[in-house]
Short mmCIF file of C-alpha atoms and ligand atoms in Angstrom, two decimals:
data_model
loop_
_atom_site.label_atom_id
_atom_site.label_comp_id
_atom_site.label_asym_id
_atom_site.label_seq_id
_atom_site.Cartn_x
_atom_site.Cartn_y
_atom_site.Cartn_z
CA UNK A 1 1.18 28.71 11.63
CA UNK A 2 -0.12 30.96 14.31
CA UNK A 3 -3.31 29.16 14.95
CA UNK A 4 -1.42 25.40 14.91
CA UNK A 5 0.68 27.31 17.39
CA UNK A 6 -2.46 27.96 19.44
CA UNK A 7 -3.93 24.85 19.60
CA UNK A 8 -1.04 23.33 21.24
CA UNK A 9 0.54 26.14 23.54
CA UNK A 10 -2.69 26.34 25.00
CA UNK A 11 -3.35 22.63 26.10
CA UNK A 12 -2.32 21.93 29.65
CA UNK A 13 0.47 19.00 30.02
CA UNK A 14 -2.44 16.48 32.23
CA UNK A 15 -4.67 16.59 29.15
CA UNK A 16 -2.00 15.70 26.74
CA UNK A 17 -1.89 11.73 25.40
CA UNK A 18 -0.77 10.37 22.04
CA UNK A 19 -4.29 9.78 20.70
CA UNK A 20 -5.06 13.60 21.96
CA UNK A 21 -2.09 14.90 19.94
CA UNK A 22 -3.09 12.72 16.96
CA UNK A 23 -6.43 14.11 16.90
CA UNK A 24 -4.86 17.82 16.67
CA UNK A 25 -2.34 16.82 13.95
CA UNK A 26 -5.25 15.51 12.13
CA UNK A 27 -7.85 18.71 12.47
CA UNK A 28 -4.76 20.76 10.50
CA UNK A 29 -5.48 21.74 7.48
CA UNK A 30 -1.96 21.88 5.32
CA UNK A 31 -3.41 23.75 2.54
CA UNK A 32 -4.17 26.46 4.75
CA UNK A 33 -0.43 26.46 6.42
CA UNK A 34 2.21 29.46 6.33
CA UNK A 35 5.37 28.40 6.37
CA UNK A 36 8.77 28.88 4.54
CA UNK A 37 9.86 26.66 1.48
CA UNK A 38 13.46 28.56 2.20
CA UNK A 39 16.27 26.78 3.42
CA UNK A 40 17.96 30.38 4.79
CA UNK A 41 15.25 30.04 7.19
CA UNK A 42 16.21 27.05 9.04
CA UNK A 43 18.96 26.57 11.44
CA UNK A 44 21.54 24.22 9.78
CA UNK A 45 24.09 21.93 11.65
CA UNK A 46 27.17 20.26 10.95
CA UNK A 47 25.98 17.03 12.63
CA UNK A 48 22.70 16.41 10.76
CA UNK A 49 21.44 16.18 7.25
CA UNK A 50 17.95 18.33 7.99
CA UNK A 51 17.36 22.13 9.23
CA UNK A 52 15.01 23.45 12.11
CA UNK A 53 13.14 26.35 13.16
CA UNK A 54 11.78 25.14 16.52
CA UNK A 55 8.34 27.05 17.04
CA UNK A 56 7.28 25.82 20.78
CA UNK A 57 8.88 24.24 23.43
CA UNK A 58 6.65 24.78 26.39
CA UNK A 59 4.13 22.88 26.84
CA UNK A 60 5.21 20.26 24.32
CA UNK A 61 7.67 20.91 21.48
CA UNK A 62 6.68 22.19 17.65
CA UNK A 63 9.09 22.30 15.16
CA UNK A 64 9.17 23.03 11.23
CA UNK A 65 12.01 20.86 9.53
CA UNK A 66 13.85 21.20 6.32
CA UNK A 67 15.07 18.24 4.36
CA UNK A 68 17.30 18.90 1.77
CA UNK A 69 17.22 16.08 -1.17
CA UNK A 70 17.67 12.48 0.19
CA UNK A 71 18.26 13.84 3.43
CA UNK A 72 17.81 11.43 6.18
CA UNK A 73 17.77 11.07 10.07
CA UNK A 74 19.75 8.15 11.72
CA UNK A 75 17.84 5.25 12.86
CA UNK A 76 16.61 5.92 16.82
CA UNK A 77 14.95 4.52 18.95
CA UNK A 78 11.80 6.63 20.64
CA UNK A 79 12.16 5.86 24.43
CA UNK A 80 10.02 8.92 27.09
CA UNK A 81 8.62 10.57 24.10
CA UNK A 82 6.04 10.55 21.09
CA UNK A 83 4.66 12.62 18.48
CA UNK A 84 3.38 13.15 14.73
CA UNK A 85 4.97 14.24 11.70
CA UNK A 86 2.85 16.06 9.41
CA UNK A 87 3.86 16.42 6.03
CA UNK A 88 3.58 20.22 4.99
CA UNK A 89 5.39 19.91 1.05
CA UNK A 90 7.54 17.13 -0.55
CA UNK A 91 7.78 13.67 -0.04
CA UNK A 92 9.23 11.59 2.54
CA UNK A 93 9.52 7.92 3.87
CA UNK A 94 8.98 6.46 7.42
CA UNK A 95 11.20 3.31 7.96
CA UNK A 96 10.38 0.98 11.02
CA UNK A 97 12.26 -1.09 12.70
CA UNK A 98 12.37 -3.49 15.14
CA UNK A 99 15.38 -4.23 17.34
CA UNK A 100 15.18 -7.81 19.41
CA UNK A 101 18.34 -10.34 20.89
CA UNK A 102 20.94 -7.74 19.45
CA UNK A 103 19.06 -7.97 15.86
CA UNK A 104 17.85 -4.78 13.80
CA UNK A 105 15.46 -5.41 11.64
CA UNK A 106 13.65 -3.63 9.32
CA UNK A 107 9.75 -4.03 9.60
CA UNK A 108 8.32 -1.70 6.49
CA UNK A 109 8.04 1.53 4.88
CA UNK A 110 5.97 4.75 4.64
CA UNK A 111 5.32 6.66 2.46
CA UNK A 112 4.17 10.53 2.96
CA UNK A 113 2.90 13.41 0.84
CA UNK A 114 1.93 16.55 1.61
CA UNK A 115 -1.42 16.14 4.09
CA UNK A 116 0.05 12.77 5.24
CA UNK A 117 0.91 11.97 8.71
CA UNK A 118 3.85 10.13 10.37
CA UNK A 119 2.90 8.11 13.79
CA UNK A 120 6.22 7.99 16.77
CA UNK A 121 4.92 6.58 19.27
CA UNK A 122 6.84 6.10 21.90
CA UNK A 123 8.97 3.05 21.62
CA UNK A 124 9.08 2.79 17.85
CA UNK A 125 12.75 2.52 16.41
CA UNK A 126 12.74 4.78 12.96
CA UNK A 127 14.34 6.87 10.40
CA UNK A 128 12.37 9.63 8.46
CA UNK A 129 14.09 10.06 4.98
CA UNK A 130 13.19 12.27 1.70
CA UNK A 131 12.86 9.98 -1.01
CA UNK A 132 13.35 12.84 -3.57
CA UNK A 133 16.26 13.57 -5.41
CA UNK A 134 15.20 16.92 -6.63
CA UNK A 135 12.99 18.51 -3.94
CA UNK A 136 12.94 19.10 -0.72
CA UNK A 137 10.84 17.90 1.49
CA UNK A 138 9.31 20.04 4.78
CA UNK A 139 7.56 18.59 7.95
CA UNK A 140 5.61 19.37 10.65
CA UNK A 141 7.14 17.61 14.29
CA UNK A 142 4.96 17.67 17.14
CA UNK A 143 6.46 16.18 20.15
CA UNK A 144 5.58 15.59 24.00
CA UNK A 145 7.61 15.83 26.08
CA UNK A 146 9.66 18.81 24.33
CA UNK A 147 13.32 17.68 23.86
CA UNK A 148 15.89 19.56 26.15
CA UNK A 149 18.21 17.80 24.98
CA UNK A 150 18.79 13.88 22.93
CA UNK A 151 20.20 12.60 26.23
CA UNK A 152 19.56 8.92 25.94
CA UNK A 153 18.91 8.59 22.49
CA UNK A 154 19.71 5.16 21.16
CA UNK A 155 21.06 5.35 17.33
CA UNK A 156 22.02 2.30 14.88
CA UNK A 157 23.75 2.74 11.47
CA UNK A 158 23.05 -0.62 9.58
CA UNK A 159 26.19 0.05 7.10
CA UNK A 160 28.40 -0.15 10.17
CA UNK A 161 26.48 -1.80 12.76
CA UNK A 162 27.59 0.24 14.73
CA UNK A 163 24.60 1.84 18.45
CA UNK A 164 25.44 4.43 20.18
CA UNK A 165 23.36 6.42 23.00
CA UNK A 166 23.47 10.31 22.97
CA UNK A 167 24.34 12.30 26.32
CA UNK A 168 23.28 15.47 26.95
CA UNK A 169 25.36 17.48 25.05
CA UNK A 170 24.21 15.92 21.85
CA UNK A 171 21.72 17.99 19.54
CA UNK A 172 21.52 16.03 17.12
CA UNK A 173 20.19 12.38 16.71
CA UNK A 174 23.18 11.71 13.76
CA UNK A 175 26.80 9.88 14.50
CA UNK A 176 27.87 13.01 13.24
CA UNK A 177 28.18 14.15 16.64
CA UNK A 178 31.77 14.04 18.43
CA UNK A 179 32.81 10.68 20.51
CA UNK A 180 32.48 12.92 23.66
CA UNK A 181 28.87 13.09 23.15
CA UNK A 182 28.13 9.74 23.52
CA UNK A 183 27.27 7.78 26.63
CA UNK A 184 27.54 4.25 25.10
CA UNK A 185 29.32 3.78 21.91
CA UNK A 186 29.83 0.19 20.62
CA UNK A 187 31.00 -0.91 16.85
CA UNK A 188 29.76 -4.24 15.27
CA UNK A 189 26.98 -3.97 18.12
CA UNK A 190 24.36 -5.47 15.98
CA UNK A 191 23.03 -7.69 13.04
CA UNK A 192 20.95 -6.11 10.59
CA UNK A 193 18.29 -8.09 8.52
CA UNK A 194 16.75 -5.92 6.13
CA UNK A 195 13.24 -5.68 3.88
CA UNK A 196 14.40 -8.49 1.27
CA UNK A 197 16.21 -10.46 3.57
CA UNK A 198 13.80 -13.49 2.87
CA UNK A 199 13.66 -12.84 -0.21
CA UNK A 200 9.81 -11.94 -0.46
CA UNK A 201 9.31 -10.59 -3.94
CA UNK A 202 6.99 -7.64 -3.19
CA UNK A 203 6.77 -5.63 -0.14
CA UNK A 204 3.62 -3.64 1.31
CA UNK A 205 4.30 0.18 0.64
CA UNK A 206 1.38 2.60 2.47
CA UNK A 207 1.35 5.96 0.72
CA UNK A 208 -0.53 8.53 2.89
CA UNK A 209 -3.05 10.29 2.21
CA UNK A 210 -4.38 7.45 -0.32
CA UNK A 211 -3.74 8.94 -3.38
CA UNK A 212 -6.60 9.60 -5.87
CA UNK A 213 -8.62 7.24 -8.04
CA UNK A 214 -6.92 8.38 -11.17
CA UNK A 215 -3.73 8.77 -9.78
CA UNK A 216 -3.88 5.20 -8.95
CA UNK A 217 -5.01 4.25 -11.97
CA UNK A 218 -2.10 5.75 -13.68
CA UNK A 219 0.23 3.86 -10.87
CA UNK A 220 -0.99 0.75 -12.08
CA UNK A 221 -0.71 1.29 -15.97
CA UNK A 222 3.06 2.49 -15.13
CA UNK A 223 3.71 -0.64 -13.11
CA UNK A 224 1.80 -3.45 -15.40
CA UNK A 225 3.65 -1.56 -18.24
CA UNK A 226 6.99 -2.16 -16.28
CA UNK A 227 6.43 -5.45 -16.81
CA UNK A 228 3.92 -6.19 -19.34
CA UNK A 229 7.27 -7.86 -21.15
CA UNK A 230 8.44 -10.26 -18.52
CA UNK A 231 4.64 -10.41 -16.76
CA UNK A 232 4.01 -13.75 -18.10
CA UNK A 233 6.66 -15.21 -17.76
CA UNK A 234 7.15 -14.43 -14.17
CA UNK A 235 3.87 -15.79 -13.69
CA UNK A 236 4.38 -19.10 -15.21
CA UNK A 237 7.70 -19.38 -13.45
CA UNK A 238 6.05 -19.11 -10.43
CA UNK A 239 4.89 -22.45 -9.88
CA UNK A 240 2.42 -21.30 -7.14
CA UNK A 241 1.05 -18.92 -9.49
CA UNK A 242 0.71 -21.16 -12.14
CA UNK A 243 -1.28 -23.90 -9.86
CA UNK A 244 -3.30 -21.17 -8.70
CA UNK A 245 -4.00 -19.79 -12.32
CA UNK A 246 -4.89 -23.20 -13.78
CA UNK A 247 -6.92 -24.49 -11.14
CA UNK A 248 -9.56 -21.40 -11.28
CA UNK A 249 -9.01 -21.36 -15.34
CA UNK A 250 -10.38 -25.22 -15.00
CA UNK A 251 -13.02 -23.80 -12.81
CA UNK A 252 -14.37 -21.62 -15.18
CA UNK A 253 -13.31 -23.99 -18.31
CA UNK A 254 -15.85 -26.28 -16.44
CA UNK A 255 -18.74 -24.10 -15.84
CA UNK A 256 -18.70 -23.46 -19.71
CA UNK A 257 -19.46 -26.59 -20.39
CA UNK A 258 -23.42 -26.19 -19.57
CA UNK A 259 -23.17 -22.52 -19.95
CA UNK A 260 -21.83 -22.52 -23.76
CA UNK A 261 -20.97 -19.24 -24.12
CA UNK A 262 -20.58 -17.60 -27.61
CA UNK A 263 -18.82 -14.18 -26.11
CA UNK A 264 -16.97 -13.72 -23.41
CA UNK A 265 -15.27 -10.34 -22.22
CA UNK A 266 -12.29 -10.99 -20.06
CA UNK A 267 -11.61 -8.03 -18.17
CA UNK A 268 -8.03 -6.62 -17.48
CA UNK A 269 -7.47 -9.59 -19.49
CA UNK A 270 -3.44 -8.46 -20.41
CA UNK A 271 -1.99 -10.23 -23.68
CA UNK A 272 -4.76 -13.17 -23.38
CA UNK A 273 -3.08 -15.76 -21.92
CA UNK A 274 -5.94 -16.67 -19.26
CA UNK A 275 -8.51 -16.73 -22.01
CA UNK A 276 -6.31 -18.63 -24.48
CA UNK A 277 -5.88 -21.85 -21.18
CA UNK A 278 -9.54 -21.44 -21.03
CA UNK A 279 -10.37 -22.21 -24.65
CA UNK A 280 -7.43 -24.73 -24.57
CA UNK A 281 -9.61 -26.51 -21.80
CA UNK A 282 -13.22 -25.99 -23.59
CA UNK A 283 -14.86 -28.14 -25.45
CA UNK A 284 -16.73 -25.50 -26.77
CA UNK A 285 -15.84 -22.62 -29.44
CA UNK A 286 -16.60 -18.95 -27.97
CA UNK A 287 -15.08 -15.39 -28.95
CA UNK A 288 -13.38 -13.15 -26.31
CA UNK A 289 -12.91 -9.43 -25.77
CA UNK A 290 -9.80 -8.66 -24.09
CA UNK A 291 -9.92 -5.31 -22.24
CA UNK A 292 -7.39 -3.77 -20.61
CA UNK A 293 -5.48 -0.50 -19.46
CA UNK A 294 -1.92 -1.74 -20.84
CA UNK A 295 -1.62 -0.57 -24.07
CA UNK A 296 1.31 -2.94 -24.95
CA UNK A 297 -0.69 -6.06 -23.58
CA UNK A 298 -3.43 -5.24 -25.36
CA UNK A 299 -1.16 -5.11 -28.57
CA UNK A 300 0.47 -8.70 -27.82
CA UNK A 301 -3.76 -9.73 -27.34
CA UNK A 302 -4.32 -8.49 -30.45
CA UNK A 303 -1.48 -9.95 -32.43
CA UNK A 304 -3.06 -13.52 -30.73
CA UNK A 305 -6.64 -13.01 -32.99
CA UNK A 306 -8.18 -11.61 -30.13
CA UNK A 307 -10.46 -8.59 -29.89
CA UNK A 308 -8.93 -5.91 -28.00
CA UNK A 309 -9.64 -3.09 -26.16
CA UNK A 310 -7.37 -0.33 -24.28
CA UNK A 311 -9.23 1.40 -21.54
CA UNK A 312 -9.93 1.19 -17.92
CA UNK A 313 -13.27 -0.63 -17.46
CA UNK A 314 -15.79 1.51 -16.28
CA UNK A 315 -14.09 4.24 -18.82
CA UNK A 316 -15.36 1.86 -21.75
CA UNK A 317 -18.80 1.50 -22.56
CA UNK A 318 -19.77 -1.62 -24.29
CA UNK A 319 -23.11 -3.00 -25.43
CA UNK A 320 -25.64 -4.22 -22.87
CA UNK A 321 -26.61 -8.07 -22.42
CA UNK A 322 -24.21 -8.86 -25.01
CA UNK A 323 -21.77 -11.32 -23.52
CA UNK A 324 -22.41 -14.84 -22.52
CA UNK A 325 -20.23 -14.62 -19.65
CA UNK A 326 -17.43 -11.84 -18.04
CA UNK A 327 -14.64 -12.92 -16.25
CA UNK A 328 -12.34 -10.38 -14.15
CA UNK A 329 -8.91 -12.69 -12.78
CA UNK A 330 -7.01 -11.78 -10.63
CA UNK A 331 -7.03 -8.12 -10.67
CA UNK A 332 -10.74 -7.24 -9.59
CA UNK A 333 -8.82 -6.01 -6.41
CA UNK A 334 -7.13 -3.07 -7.89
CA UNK A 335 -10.15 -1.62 -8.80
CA UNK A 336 -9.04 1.65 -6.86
CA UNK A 337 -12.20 2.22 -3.99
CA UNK A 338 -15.43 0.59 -3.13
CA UNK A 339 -17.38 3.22 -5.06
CA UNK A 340 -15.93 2.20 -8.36
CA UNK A 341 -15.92 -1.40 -7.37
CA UNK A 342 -19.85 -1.31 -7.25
CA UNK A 343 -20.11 0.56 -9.83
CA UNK A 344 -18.03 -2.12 -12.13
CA UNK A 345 -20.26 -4.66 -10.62
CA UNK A 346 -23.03 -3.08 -11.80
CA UNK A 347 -21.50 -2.52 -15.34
CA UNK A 348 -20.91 -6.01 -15.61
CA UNK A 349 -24.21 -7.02 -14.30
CA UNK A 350 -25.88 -4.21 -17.56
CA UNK A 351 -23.28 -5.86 -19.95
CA UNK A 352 -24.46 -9.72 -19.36
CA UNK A 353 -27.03 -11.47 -20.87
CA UNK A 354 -29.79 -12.71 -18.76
CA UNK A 355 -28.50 -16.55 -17.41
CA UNK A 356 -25.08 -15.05 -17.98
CA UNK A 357 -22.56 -15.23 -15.63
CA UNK A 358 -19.49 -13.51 -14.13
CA UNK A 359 -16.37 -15.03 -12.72
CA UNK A 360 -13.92 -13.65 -10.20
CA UNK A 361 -11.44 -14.09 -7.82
CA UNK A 362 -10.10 -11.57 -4.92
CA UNK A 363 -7.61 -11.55 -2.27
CA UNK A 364 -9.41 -12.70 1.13
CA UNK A 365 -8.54 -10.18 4.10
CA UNK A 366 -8.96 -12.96 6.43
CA UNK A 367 -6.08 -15.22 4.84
CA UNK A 368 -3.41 -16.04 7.38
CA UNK A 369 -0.81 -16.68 4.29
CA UNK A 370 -1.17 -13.27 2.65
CA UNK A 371 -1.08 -9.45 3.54
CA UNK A 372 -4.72 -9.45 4.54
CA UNK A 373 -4.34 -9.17 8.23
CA UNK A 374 -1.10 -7.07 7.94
CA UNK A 375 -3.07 -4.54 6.51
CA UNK A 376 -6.08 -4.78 9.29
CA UNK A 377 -3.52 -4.23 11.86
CA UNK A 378 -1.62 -1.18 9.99
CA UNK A 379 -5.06 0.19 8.82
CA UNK A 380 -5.44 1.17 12.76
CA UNK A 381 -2.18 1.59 14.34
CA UNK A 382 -0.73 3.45 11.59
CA UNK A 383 -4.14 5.64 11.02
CA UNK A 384 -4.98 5.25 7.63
CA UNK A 385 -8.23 4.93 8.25
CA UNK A 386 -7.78 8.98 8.30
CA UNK A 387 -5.77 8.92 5.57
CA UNK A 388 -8.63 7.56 2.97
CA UNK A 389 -8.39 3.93 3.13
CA UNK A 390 -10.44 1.47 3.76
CA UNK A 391 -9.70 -1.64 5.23
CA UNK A 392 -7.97 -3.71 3.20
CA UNK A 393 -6.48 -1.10 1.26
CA UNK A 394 -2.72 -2.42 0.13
CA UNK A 395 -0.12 -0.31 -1.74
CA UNK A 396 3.14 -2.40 -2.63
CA UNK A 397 6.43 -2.56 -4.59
CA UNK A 398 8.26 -5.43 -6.38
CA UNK A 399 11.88 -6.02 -4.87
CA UNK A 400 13.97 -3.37 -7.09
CA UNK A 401 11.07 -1.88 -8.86
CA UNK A 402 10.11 1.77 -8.84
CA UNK A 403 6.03 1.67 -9.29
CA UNK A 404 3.61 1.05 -6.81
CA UNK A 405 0.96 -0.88 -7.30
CA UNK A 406 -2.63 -1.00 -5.01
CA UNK A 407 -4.65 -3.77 -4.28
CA UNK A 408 -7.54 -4.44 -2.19
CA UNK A 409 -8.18 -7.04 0.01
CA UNK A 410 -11.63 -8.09 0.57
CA UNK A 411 -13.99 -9.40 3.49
CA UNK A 412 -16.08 -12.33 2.71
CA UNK A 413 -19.47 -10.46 3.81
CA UNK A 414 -18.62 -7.21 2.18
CA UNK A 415 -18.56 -8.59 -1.31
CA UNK A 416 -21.94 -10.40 -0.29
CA UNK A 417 -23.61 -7.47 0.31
CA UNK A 418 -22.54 -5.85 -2.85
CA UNK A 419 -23.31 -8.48 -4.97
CA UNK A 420 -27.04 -8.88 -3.31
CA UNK A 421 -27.29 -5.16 -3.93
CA UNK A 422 -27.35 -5.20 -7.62
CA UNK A 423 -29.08 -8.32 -8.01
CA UNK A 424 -26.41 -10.67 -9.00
CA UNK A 425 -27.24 -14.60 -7.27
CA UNK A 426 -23.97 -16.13 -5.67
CA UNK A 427 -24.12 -19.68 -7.43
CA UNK A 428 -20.87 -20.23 -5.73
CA UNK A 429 -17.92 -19.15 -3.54
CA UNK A 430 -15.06 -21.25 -2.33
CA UNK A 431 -11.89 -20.61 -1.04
CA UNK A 432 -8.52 -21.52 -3.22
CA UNK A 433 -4.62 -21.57 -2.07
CA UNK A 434 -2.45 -19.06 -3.57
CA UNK A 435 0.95 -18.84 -1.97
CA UNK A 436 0.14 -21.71 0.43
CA UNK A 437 -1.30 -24.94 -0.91
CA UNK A 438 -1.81 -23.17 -3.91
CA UNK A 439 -5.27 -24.00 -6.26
CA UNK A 440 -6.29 -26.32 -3.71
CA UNK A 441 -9.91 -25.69 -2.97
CA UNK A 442 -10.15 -25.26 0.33
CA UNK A 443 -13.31 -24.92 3.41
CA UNK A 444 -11.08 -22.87 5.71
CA UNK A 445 -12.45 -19.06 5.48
CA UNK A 446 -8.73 -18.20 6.86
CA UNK A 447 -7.03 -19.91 4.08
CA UNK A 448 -7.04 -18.54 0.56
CA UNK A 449 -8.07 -16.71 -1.79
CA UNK A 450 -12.43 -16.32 -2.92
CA UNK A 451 -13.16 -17.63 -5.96
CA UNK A 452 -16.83 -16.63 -7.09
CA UNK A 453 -19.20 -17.57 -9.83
CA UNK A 454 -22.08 -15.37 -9.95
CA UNK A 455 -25.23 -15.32 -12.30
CA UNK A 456 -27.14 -12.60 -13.52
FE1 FE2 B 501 11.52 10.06 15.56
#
């Protein structure tokens, strides 16, 4: 702690700016940090739900805090100061908001582990939770200008609507405090619209740092097994989906018909159902290897007359220019970094036959209907690009679900240059509609999802 200490009680207050302070958080190294997982060493209050142990005021304010299980600040509203939040143990959440014509609104959700760091800039409305029911979670605050006091500090409780601004006698940003330190204290003061209000079904969740390849790997098999029951049946409910699904199926259904194939592998191919509308729209016979890291979709694949195979792709090895043709729907995206998504390329590329070719779809960064450009924007104003990700990088959650999944979104020229790399030729790529206009083809690189056909 004594060298963080250091490095900010020896800047002078003209050289200090947000991006400055950023760049200090960032050259910490947590692993290396003393500090005390003891709640007896914080100060507690009555008025707020985490402890302190302030370690600087002068020339900018340092502070360890302690957050008990589920702990949470109230939701305020940054206005003359900013800071980080480094996570030193545990896990907590930032919450955005937005607050506009007397309407709170909540804009999305971080998530931080130890190493991961919390942007306040100033102006940002927020509440810093721990999202853990057993442990505790301890963070890093480094703040500029140092707090005297929370004299006009803006609160809102969304349970009560109610917005009050602190005075200076307040130390704490929590309703908790007494009436008399209030300055402005109105009930029913706002409307509150929340993350499902429009009743989106999954919601972008950024956990920082980017957690490992395996670890992501296991996120996935825990949320496709979540749902590996009701998975296709969601899907064909949603009619979107199911336009989208059939359209590229055709595609491919289509391209068969010269190609012939005798075996295809159909990668993360889940109980079969893709592979079974393909045959369905094929004149021609061929056999099919389902792979794929859900054990229990696998199982229904099997119990279909299909081949099947539990693994992770690139975990499998399979015999070289044996199939006809590959296809990977759909889920190509959640291969977990661009490392292992060459290095499936390449697999695939070893595993075809000469003439054979590979099918795939992606999500297109550049699509104005998806979360493409949501996570451009967040990927630099939130800084994960420190945090391990590459652009393009989406974690999310289904409304009322638990896991987390990842996906990737993809840029156009980025997947060109891969693909050129290992020798693959592009005989086509087009544009398709998922949410919007869904399995329309479609010319407009800001529309869609990429659909590819490639031939070894
Ligand atoms: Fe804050």
């Amino acid at each position: 702690m004594h060298s963080v200490l250091n490095l900010f009680s020896t800047l002078s207050k003209n050289e200090i700016t947000y991006e400055k302070l950023g760049e200090l958080t960032r050259s910490i190294d947590v692993h290396r940090l003393d500090f005390s997982k003891n709640a007896d060493d914080y100060e507690k209050s009555e008025a707020s739900d985490y402890y302190r142990d302030i370690k600087l005021l002068d020339p900018l304010e340092v502070a360890v805090l302690y957050w008990p299980p589920e702990a949470a600040s109230a939701i305020h509203f940054h206005s003359g100061f900013y800071g980080y939040v480094l996570v030193l143990d545990g896990e907590g959440e930032n919450i955005e908001f937005s607050f506009k014509e007397g309407k709170l609104k909540q804009l999305r959700t971080l998530c931080c582990r130890k190493g991961g760091i919390m942007n306040e800039p100033d102006g940002i409305i927020h509440l810093i939770r721990n999202s853990s029911k057993t442990n505790a979670l301890i963070t890093l605050h480094i703040y500029y200008p140092a707090l005297e006091n929370l004299d006009g500090l803006t609160l809102f409780d969304p349970v009560t609507k109610n917005m009050g601004t602190l005075n200076e006698k307040a130390a704490n940003a929590s309703f908790r405090e007494p009436k008399e330190n209030f300055k402005y204290f109105r009930e029913n003061a706002f409307v509150f619209e929340g993350q499902n209000a429009k009743g989106n079904s999954h919601f972008v969740y950024p956990i920082l740092p980017k957690p490992s390849s395996e670890e992501i790997s296991e996120m996935l098999q825990s949320y496709y097994n979540e749902q590996a029951k009701e998975y296709d049946s969601f899907d064909t409910q949603h009619q979107s989906r199911t336009a989208y699904t059939r359209a590229i199926n055709k595609a491919i259904a289509d391209d068969f018909e010269n190609l012939k194939p005798k075996m295809v592998l159909d990668i993360a191919g889940g109980t079969g159902r893709r592979s079974e509308e393909i045959r369905d729209l094929c004149s021609s016979e061929f056999g099919v290897s389902i792979l794929d890291m859900s054990e229990s979709m696998v199982q229904e694949a099997i119990e279909k007359g299909f081949e099947g195979i539990h693994s992770t792709y690139l975990d499998h090895e399979l015999r070289p220019e044996y199939y006809d043709a590959c296809y990977f729907l759909y889920a190509f995206g959640h291969v977990p970094n661009s490392e292992e998504r060459f290095e499936t390329l390449r697999k695939i590329y070893k595993e075809l036959k000469t003439g054979g070719r590979f099918y795939f779809d992606v999500f297109n960064i550049e699509n104005k209907n998806e979360w493409g450009l949501t996570a451009k924007s967040i990927h630099y104003s939130h800084g994960l690009n420190y945090m391990g990700y590459d652009e393009g990088d989406v974690f999310y959650k289904k409304n009322g679900g638990n896991a987390v999944a990842y996906l990737h979104y993809f840029h156009a020229t980025e997947l060109e240059h891969i693909i050129q790399k290992i020798g693959f030729k592009i005989v086509s790529q087009r544009n398709i509609g998922y949410v919007k206009n869904a399995g329309e083809w479609t010319d407009n690189p800001a529309e869609g999802n990429l659909f590819y056909i490639l031939e070894k």
